[in-house]
XYZ file of C-alpha atoms in Angstrom:
403
model
C 89.381 3.603 87.145
C 89.392 4.119 91.203
C 90.967 7.844 90.287
C 88.433 8.615 87.587
C 85.746 7.863 90.351
C 87.754 9.898 93.188
C 87.579 12.933 90.674
C 83.996 12.666 89.608
C 83.250 12.356 93.352
C 85.392 15.535 94.073
C 83.651 17.709 91.417
C 80.169 16.408 92.306
C 81.152 17.381 96.159
C 82.238 20.795 94.834
C 79.318 21.355 92.680
C 76.900 20.284 95.702
C 78.899 23.138 98.342
C 78.537 25.786 95.712
C 75.039 25.129 95.084
C 74.582 25.419 98.637
C 76.206 28.529 99.086
C 74.071 30.041 96.123
C 71.244 28.797 98.191
C 72.147 30.252 100.973
C 72.898 33.641 99.238
C 69.435 33.519 97.469
C 67.892 32.763 100.907
C 69.862 35.081 103.378
C 70.605 38.258 101.193
C 67.928 38.181 98.331
C 65.805 41.541 99.214
C 66.113 44.983 97.943
C 65.404 47.175 100.569
C 63.936 47.123 104.202
C 60.101 45.760 104.707
C 57.619 49.041 105.347
C 54.182 48.310 106.889
C 51.641 47.121 104.619
C 47.742 46.889 105.256
C 48.754 46.701 108.851
C 47.443 49.996 109.840
C 44.027 48.434 110.985
C 45.505 45.781 113.505
C 45.178 45.430 117.287
C 46.856 43.347 119.742
C 45.011 40.807 122.091
C 47.161 40.791 125.072
C 48.250 37.189 125.749
C 50.952 36.077 128.041
C 53.911 34.966 126.077
C 54.453 34.251 122.487
C 51.799 32.263 120.801
C 53.899 30.056 118.186
C 50.535 28.212 116.874
C 46.930 29.237 116.690
C 44.254 26.770 115.273
C 40.569 27.851 115.028
C 37.852 25.444 115.620
C 35.105 27.289 113.374
C 31.587 25.498 114.655
C 32.307 26.468 118.287
C 33.927 29.800 117.076
C 37.017 29.444 119.272
C 40.667 29.817 118.729
C 43.113 27.504 120.518
C 46.695 29.416 121.161
C 50.054 27.419 121.985
C 51.766 30.110 123.997
C 55.152 30.332 125.708
C 56.147 32.659 128.570
C 59.261 34.573 126.898
C 61.179 34.612 130.008
C 61.428 30.813 129.775
C 61.745 30.596 126.182
C 65.014 32.267 126.598
C 66.276 29.971 128.832
C 65.163 26.606 127.152
C 63.616 26.341 123.426
C 65.425 24.046 121.452
C 64.321 25.199 118.034
C 66.246 28.497 118.827
C 68.885 26.318 120.002
C 67.946 27.943 123.531
C 69.426 25.081 126.014
C 70.748 27.102 129.160
C 68.463 25.721 131.789
C 64.972 23.884 131.919
C 62.893 24.596 134.887
C 59.969 22.941 136.062
C 57.494 25.630 135.281
C 55.024 25.050 132.071
C 53.854 27.200 129.164
C 50.200 27.357 128.473
C 47.352 26.749 126.270
C 44.314 29.402 125.790
C 40.939 29.353 124.406
C 39.701 32.670 122.570
C 36.071 33.275 121.786
C 35.991 34.927 118.625
C 32.643 36.666 119.109
C 33.013 37.368 123.125
C 36.546 38.100 122.979
C 36.971 36.017 126.230
C 40.463 34.476 126.910
C 40.459 31.827 128.957
C 43.675 29.585 130.072
C 43.130 25.815 129.918
C 44.176 23.663 133.064
C 46.075 20.334 132.257
C 44.576 17.224 134.002
C 46.710 14.037 134.707
C 49.602 15.703 132.981
C 52.520 15.559 135.129
C 55.184 16.756 133.150
C 56.752 20.353 132.055
C 55.052 21.787 128.968
C 56.958 23.816 126.588
C 55.144 25.077 123.468
C 55.433 24.630 119.971
C 53.468 23.181 117.348
C 49.034 22.698 117.908
C 46.344 20.789 116.367
C 42.944 19.824 117.219
C 40.627 16.971 115.775
C 36.978 17.468 115.966
C 35.363 14.381 116.771
C 32.438 12.927 115.083
C 28.616 14.040 115.567
C 27.991 11.078 118.039
C 30.777 12.887 120.280
C 29.840 16.465 119.466
C 31.109 19.033 121.814
C 34.598 17.073 122.174
C 38.110 17.513 120.414
C 41.402 16.305 120.652
C 43.908 18.739 121.529
C 47.676 17.765 120.383
C 50.765 19.773 121.758
C 54.560 19.715 120.256
C 56.207 19.474 123.710
C 60.297 20.412 124.154
C 59.670 19.928 128.047
C 62.241 17.048 128.447
C 66.024 17.829 128.407
C 66.791 14.661 126.188
C 63.915 14.729 123.836
C 60.577 15.867 122.726
C 57.266 14.845 122.191
C 53.767 14.952 121.357
C 51.470 15.214 123.986
C 47.350 14.048 123.241
C 44.615 15.592 125.312
C 40.940 15.655 125.253
C 38.877 18.670 125.687
C 35.201 19.237 126.293
C 34.304 22.393 124.724
C 32.384 23.494 127.390
C 34.909 23.172 129.921
C 38.332 24.884 130.724
C 40.459 21.533 131.007
C 42.687 19.350 128.790
C 42.740 15.485 130.086
C 45.776 14.301 129.139
C 45.351 10.852 127.409
C 49.113 9.878 126.195
C 52.634 11.167 125.359
C 54.355 9.848 122.379
C 57.703 9.546 121.854
C 60.277 7.972 119.328
C 63.453 8.347 117.923
C 61.887 9.201 114.794
C 60.594 12.352 116.656
C 63.907 14.239 116.695
C 63.138 17.805 116.214
C 59.202 18.314 115.898
C 57.996 21.245 115.052
C 54.275 20.976 113.800
C 51.455 18.456 114.141
C 48.460 17.665 112.354
C 45.733 15.120 113.498
C 44.576 12.634 111.649
C 42.151 10.908 114.077
C 41.938 11.448 117.708
C 44.817 9.441 118.088
C 47.191 9.635 114.863
C 48.714 12.593 113.504
C 51.679 13.522 111.162
C 54.690 15.778 111.954
C 57.392 17.653 111.093
C 60.891 17.565 111.970
C 62.535 20.803 111.025
C 66.033 19.724 111.698
C 67.967 16.380 111.332
C 70.433 17.619 113.809
C 68.932 18.216 117.145
C 71.872 19.698 119.074
C 73.600 23.029 118.187
C 76.873 22.092 116.449
C 78.861 22.418 113.367
C 76.787 20.018 111.541
C 73.196 21.783 112.599
C 75.082 24.964 111.015
C 76.077 23.625 108.208
C 71.998 22.258 107.728
C 70.897 25.428 108.513
C 73.044 27.840 106.649
C 73.095 25.859 103.549
C 69.499 24.784 103.170
C 70.033 20.904 103.488
C 67.025 18.650 102.382
C 67.580 16.746 105.230
C 64.407 16.922 107.160
C 61.001 14.996 107.037
C 57.298 13.936 107.903
C 56.901 11.069 110.095
C 53.420 9.720 110.803
C 51.808 8.471 113.792
C 49.418 5.697 113.493
C 48.493 3.011 116.525
C 47.309 -0.236 115.741
C 44.645 0.148 118.576
C 42.261 2.105 115.842
C 40.247 -0.992 114.822
C 42.612 -2.001 111.985
C 45.266 -4.652 111.251
C 48.576 -2.531 111.621
C 49.858 -1.789 108.313
C 53.539 -1.381 109.384
C 55.541 -2.757 111.891
C 56.288 0.516 113.911
C 53.720 2.790 115.124
C 55.857 5.630 114.033
C 57.574 5.692 110.633
C 58.689 8.316 107.893
C 55.930 9.472 105.787
C 58.093 11.673 103.333
C 61.667 12.695 103.255
C 64.091 15.080 101.461
C 62.845 18.200 102.355
C 64.299 21.575 103.124
C 63.205 22.993 106.694
C 60.113 21.215 106.986
C 58.159 23.258 109.165
C 54.039 24.295 109.224
C 52.020 21.147 108.099
C 47.864 21.251 107.432
C 45.188 19.050 105.560
C 42.227 19.995 103.894
C 38.966 19.761 104.693
C 38.244 16.745 102.636
C 41.519 15.102 104.154
C 42.898 14.292 101.039
C 45.876 16.911 100.537
C 48.572 17.589 102.982
C 50.535 20.723 102.828
C 53.838 21.242 104.354
C 55.707 24.094 104.413
C 59.983 24.562 104.005
C 60.808 27.828 105.493
C 64.269 28.251 104.188
C 63.238 26.845 100.639
C 60.554 29.583 100.408
C 58.011 26.733 99.470
C 54.919 24.982 100.258
C 55.019 21.320 99.184
C 51.468 19.665 98.082
C 50.833 15.889 98.704
C 47.929 13.608 98.080
C 47.046 11.295 100.784
C 45.690 7.565 100.864
C 43.354 7.934 103.113
C 43.785 3.760 104.359
C 47.557 3.645 104.532
C 48.310 7.292 104.986
C 50.844 7.424 102.252
C 51.878 10.409 100.819
C 52.616 10.979 96.991
C 54.327 14.416 95.988
C 51.359 16.562 94.042
C 53.086 20.063 93.074
C 55.234 22.435 94.847
C 54.560 26.230 95.282
C 57.676 27.743 95.189
C 59.328 31.398 95.531
C 56.898 32.803 98.042
C 57.333 36.059 99.512
C 57.721 34.893 102.663
C 59.888 32.214 104.506
C 56.630 30.101 105.324
C 56.333 29.141 109.003
C 52.879 27.519 110.108
C 50.388 26.437 107.701
C 46.610 26.972 108.265
C 43.663 25.828 106.170
C 40.413 28.126 105.800
C 38.035 24.927 105.572
C 35.528 26.921 103.549
C 37.305 28.310 100.686
C 40.209 25.800 100.811
C 43.176 28.608 100.941
C 46.109 28.401 102.810
C 47.448 30.960 105.259
C 50.893 31.512 105.953
C 52.977 33.623 108.353
C 56.916 34.019 108.086
C 59.757 36.367 108.150
C 60.796 38.554 105.146
C 64.393 39.340 105.921
C 66.575 36.218 107.127
C 69.519 38.238 107.707
C 67.696 39.815 110.748
C 67.543 36.241 112.356
C 70.792 35.220 111.502
C 72.246 38.608 112.880
C 69.556 40.063 114.856
C 69.647 43.597 115.840
C 71.061 43.453 119.542
C 72.498 40.162 119.217
C 69.264 38.332 120.318
C 66.168 37.740 119.104
C 64.221 38.261 122.454
C 65.559 41.858 122.735
C 62.478 43.941 122.805
C 64.149 46.640 120.398
C 65.105 43.995 117.779
C 63.605 43.853 114.509
C 62.319 40.869 112.298
C 60.399 41.613 109.444
C 57.420 39.442 108.985
C 54.596 39.031 106.104
C 51.146 37.130 105.989
C 50.694 35.284 102.581
C 47.443 33.561 101.218
C 47.816 30.791 98.686
C 44.948 30.192 96.284
C 43.372 26.709 96.493
C 42.591 27.363 92.974
C 46.044 26.608 91.861
C 46.093 23.435 93.914
C 42.869 22.167 92.790
C 43.794 22.762 89.318
C 47.318 20.891 89.870
C 48.946 23.749 88.415
C 50.970 26.585 89.817
C 50.724 30.188 88.312
C 53.933 31.841 86.990
C 55.786 33.145 89.517
C 58.942 34.974 88.288
C 62.544 33.132 89.443
C 64.609 35.100 91.875
C 61.915 37.313 92.939
C 62.856 39.233 96.299
C 61.326 38.011 99.265
C 58.928 40.407 100.406
C 57.789 41.398 96.934
C 54.252 42.419 97.048
C 53.471 41.761 93.535
C 53.017 38.058 93.404
C 51.479 35.577 91.178
C 47.820 34.849 91.921
C 48.770 31.958 93.985
C 50.859 33.540 96.356
C 49.481 36.905 97.885
C 50.863 39.067 100.318
C 47.937 40.068 102.589
C 50.284 41.853 105.212
C 53.928 43.098 105.960
C 55.142 44.671 109.090
C 59.058 45.427 110.062
C 59.120 44.561 113.567
C 59.539 44.801 116.205
C 55.889 44.207 116.811
C 55.635 40.394 116.594
C 58.854 39.450 115.830
C 59.469 36.227 114.067
C 55.550 35.942 113.419
C 54.885 32.096 112.688
C 51.333 31.810 111.955
C 48.445 33.459 110.567
C 44.994 32.051 111.017
C 41.623 33.393 109.393
C 38.748 34.234 111.736
C 35.968 33.944 109.691
C 33.647 35.470 112.430
C 35.331 38.896 112.343
C 37.011 39.106 108.670
C 40.202 39.366 110.106
C 43.608 37.012 110.472
C 45.375 36.275 113.986
C 48.942 36.610 114.121
C 50.845 34.655 116.490
C 54.653 35.268 116.953
C 57.476 33.133 118.852
C 59.426 35.957 120.871
C 56.838 38.673 121.122
C 53.999 39.241 123.508
C 50.356 38.963 122.349
C 48.731 38.270 119.307
C 47.601 40.455 116.194
C 44.129 40.914 115.099
C 44.453 42.104 111.515
C 41.489 42.794 109.266
C 42.065 41.554 105.851
C-alpha cells in the first residue's frame, strides 16, 4: 500500500511539474510577432519625475493622485523587481495632477519620518459631512526587512499628506496593490509568497504557482465588535501572481488581477464581514494585467500590462531600466456588462498575447512596443479629457492617450 502511495504521489508530482512548464511556455512564448503601435499616435507625455507605478483619479475634485519613484533609487532598491542593492534615506514622491488645469503638484509628508519607496496607491473619499477630505494609502517598500502600508489624511485644498499610522504584519509579505474599504481598512495583494530572491521565488515566478493571496486589514476601533482575532487576516488565497486590486462603485464587487495568469478574478464582498466569495474569472486577456482601475461611471475596468513576457525575463541590454530596452505594453478595457450578467463572453483558448481581436469583455485599447513607458503598470480613465493616463514602473513620465 505504501509503495502505491509513493507511486501515485510521484506521478502527481510529475504531472504538476509538467503542467507548470506548459503554463510557463504558454505565458512566456505565446506570441506570434512583435507588437506594433496601436492607437498611440495621439498620446503625449506628462513630464513627471520618475516612474509612476500607480495612479488613482478622484473624480469629484478632478484630481489624479500619482505614486512615483525616482529611477535612480529604484535601480538600487525595489523589492518587486528584486533590486536589493542599497536602501538610501531618500524618499519617492506622491503628486497631485489637476485634470482641468494641468497643474502638477508634489505633496509633502507631515508627521512621517520613515523612508517611502512607492508601489500601490488608493484613496478613500470621506462622507459628505467631511467633504474636501480623503484618505490616501500607500504601499511602502522603504524598510530593509519588511514592507508596509502607510495611511495619510489629505485635505484637497492642501498640498500635504498627514501621516496617521503604519501597518505592518507577517501576512503583509510582498504587498503590491491596495484598495481602501474605509478611512482605516483595506484589502491588499501579495504578489509573491517568497519575499527574497532565491530558487523558490524563481520557481514560483517561472511556473506561475498559485501561492499568492489577498489580505484584509480591519481594525477593531471602527465602532464595531471585532469579528476576527487579528486585525490582519487572509481574505482569499490560491491566486497566481496577485497584482492589481480595485472595488466597484457600489462596494459589492472586488477585482483582482493575476498577472502571469492573464486573468482578472471577480469576487462578491460581504459589506459587514468583508468576506470574499468567488463570482467569476475573466481569462485569456491580451495583456498580463498589472494594476486595475474601475471607472465608477460605467463600471468598466481599465488595466495596463506587458504583452511579451519574454522581454521581461531577458530584457534587451540586460536591464529593465536601460533607456533602450523595449518591453511592449498594452491597455485593455473589461466590459462591466459581462460581469454584472455573471457571464464571460467566449474567449478563444490559446489566443496569442496581444491579439487585437478579442471578445467583448476584453477590448485592447492601446499597444506600444516600447521603450516609451516600458513596463506600463496602470491605466486610468480621465473622464474630463476623454483619455487614459498610463503609468510605468521603469520609465519617466505618464502617458496621456485619447481613446
